[in-house]
Coordinates of C-alpha atoms in Angstrom, one line a residue:
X1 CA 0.0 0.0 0.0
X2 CA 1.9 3.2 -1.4
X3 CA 0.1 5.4 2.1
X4 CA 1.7 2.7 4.3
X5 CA 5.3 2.6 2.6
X6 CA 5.2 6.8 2.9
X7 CA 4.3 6.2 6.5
X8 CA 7.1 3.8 6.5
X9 CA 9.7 5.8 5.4
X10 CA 8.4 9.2 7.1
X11 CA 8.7 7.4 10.6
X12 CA 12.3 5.8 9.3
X13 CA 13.4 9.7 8.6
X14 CA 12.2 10.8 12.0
X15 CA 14.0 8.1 13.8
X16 CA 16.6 8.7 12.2
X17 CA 16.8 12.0 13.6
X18 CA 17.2 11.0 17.2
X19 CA 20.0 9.5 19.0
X20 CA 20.2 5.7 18.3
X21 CA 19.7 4.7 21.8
X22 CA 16.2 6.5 21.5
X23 CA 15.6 5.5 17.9
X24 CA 16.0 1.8 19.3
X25 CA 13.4 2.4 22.0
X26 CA 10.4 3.8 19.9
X27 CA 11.0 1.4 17.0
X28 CA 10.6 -1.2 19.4
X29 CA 7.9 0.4 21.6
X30 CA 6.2 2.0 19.2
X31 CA 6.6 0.7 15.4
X32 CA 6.8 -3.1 16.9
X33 CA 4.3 -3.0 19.6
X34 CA 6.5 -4.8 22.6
X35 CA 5.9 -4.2 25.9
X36 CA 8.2 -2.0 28.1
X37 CA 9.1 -4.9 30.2
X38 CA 10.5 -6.9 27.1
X39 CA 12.4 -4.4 25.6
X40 CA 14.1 -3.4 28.8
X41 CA 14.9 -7.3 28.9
X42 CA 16.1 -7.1 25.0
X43 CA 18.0 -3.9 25.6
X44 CA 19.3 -5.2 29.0
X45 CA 17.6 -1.7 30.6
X46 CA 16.0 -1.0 33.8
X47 CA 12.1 0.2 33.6
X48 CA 13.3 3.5 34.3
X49 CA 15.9 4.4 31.7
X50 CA 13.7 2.8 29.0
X51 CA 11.0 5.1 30.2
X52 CA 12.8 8.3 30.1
X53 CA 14.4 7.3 26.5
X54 CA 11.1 7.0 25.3
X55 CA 9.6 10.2 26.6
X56 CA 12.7 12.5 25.6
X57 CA 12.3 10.8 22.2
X58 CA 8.7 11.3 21.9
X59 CA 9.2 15.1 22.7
X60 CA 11.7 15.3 20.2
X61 CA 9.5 14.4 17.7
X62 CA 6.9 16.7 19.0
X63 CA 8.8 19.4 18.4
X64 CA 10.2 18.5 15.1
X65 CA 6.7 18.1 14.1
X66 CA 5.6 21.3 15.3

């Protein structure tokens, strides 16, 4: 589906504009759908720091979007 694909590669240009460690997070989180608790297991993260990544990376976006 060509809306998808832009949607794809839109959200692949944002992430790419934050620092990897974030990127990781949301992609995971957000693009992927798993839980908190699993990625901190993947990433080898407390709750905490997986938290925090998220939320400065979804601000950054914010304000890029904005």
């Amino acid at each position: 589906e060509p809306a998808a694909e832009c949607l794809s590669v839109s959200a692949d240009a944002l992430l790419q504009s934050l620092p990897a460690d974030e990127a990781v997070i949301l992609r995971l989180r957000v693009l992927q759908g798993q839980s908190q608790r699993t990625v901190c297991r993947e990433l080898g993260l407390c709750g905490m720091t997986v938290s925090l990544r998220e939320k400065a990376a979804l601000a950054a976006l914010r304000e890029q979007l904005a």
